[in-house]
PDB file of C-alpha atoms in Angstrom:
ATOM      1  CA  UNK A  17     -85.183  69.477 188.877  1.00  0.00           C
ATOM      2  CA  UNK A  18     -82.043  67.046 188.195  1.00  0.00           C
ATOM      3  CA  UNK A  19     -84.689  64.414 188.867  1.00  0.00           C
ATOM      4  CA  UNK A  20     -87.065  65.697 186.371  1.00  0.00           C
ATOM      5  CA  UNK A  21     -84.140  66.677 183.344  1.00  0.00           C
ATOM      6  CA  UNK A  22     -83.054  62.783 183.647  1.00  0.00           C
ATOM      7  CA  UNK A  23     -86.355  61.371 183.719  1.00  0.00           C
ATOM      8  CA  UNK A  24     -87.313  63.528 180.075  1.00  0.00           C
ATOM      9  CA  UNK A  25     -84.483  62.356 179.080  1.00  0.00           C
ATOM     10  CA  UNK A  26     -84.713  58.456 180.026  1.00  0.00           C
ATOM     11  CA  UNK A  27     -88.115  57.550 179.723  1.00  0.00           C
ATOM     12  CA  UNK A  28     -89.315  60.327 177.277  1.00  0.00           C
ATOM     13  CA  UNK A  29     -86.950  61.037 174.863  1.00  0.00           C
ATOM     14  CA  UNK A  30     -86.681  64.932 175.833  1.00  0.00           C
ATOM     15  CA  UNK A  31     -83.880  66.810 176.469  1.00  0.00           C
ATOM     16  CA  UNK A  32     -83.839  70.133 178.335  1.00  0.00           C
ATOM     17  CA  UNK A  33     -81.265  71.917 179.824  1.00  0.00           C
ATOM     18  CA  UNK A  34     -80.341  72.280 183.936  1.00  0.00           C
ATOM     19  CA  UNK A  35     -80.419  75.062 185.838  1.00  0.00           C
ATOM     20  CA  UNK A  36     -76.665  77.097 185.602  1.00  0.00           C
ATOM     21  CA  UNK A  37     -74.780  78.549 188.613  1.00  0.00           C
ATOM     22  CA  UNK A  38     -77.020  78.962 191.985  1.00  0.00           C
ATOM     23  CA  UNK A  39     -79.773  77.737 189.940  1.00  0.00           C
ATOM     24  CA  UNK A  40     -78.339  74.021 189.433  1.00  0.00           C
ATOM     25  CA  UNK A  41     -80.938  71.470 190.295  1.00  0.00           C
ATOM     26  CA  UNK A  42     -83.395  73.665 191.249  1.00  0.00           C
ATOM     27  CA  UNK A  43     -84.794  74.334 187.786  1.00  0.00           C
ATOM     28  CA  UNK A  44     -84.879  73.376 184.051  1.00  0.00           C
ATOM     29  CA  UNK A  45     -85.049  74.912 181.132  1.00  0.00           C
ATOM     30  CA  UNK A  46     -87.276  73.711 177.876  1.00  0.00           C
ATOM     31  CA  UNK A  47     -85.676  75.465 174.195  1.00  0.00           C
ATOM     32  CA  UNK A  48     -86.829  74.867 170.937  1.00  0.00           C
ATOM     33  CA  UNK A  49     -84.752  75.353 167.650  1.00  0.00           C
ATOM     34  CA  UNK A  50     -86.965  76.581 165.045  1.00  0.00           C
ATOM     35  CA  UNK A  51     -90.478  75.461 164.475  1.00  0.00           C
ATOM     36  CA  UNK A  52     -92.658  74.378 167.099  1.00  0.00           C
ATOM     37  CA  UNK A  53     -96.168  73.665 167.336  1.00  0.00           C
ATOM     38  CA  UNK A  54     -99.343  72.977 170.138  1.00  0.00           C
ATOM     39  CA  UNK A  55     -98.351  69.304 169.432  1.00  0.00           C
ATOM     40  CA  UNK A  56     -94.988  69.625 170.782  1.00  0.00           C
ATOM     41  CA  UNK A  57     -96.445  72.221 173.716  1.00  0.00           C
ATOM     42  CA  UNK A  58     -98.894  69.256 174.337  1.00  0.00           C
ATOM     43  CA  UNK A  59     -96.131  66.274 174.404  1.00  0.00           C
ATOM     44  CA  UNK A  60     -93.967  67.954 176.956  1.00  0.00           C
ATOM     45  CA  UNK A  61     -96.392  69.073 179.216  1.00  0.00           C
ATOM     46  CA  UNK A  62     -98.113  65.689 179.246  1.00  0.00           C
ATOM     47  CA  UNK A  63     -94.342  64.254 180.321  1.00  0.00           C
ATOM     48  CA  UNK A  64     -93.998  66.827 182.553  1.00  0.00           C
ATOM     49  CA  UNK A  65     -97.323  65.787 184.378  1.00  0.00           C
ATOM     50  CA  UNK A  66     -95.929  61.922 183.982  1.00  0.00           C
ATOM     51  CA  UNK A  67     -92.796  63.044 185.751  1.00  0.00           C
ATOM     52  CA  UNK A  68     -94.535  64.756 188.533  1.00  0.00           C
ATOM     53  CA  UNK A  69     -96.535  61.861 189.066  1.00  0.00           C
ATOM     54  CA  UNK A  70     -93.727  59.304 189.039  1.00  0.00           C
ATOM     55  CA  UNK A  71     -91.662  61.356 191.421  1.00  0.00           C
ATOM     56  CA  UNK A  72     -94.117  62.092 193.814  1.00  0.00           C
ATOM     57  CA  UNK A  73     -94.832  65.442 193.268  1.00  0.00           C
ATOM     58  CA  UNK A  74     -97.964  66.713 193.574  1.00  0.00           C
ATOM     59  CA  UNK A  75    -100.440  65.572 191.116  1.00  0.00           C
ATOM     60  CA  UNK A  76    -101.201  68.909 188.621  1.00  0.00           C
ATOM     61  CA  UNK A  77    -103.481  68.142 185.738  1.00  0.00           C
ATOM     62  CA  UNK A  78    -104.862  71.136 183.097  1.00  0.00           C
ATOM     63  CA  UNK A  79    -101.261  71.995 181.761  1.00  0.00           C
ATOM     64  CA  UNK A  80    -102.699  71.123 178.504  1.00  0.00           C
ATOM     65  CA  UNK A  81    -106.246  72.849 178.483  1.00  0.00           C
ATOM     66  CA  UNK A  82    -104.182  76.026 179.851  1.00  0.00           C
ATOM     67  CA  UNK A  83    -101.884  75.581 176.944  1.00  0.00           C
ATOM     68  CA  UNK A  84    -104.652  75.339 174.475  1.00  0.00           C
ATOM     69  CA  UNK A  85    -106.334  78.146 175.377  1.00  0.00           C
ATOM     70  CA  UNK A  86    -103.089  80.721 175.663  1.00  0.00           C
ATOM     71  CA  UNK A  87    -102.709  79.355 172.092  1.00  0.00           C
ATOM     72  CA  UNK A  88    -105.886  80.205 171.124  1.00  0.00           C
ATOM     73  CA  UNK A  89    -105.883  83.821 172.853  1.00  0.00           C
ATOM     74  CA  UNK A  90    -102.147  84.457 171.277  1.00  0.00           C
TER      75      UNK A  90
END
């Protein structure tokens, strides 16, 4: 996870938040601060796909479709 909150953060522009206590580096967290839209739901999934990709994780693709459709059924 420390690998993915640095990557956001360097080559994307993103910042999230670490994982806290036994949780440290094992997960992140994504907030928002007022408004959000499927736009911003779209940009950091799409980075989070990059950053799986570029760290060798497994490649996952349909984050977004999965997105759009939660957001349609909401």
């Amino acid at each position: 996870a420390s690998a993915v909150v640095k990557r956001l953060r360097d080559v994307h522009g993103m910042v999230v938040a670490g994982g806290q206590d036994h949780l440290k580096g094992k997960i992140f967290r994504i907030g928002h601060m007022g408004q959000y839209d499927l736009s911003d739901i779209y940009a950091i999934l799409a980075a989070l796909e990059e950053c799986s990709a570029t760290l060798g994780g497994k490649p996952r693709t349909g984050a977004i479709e999965a997105a759009r459709a939660a957001w349609d059924n909401a």
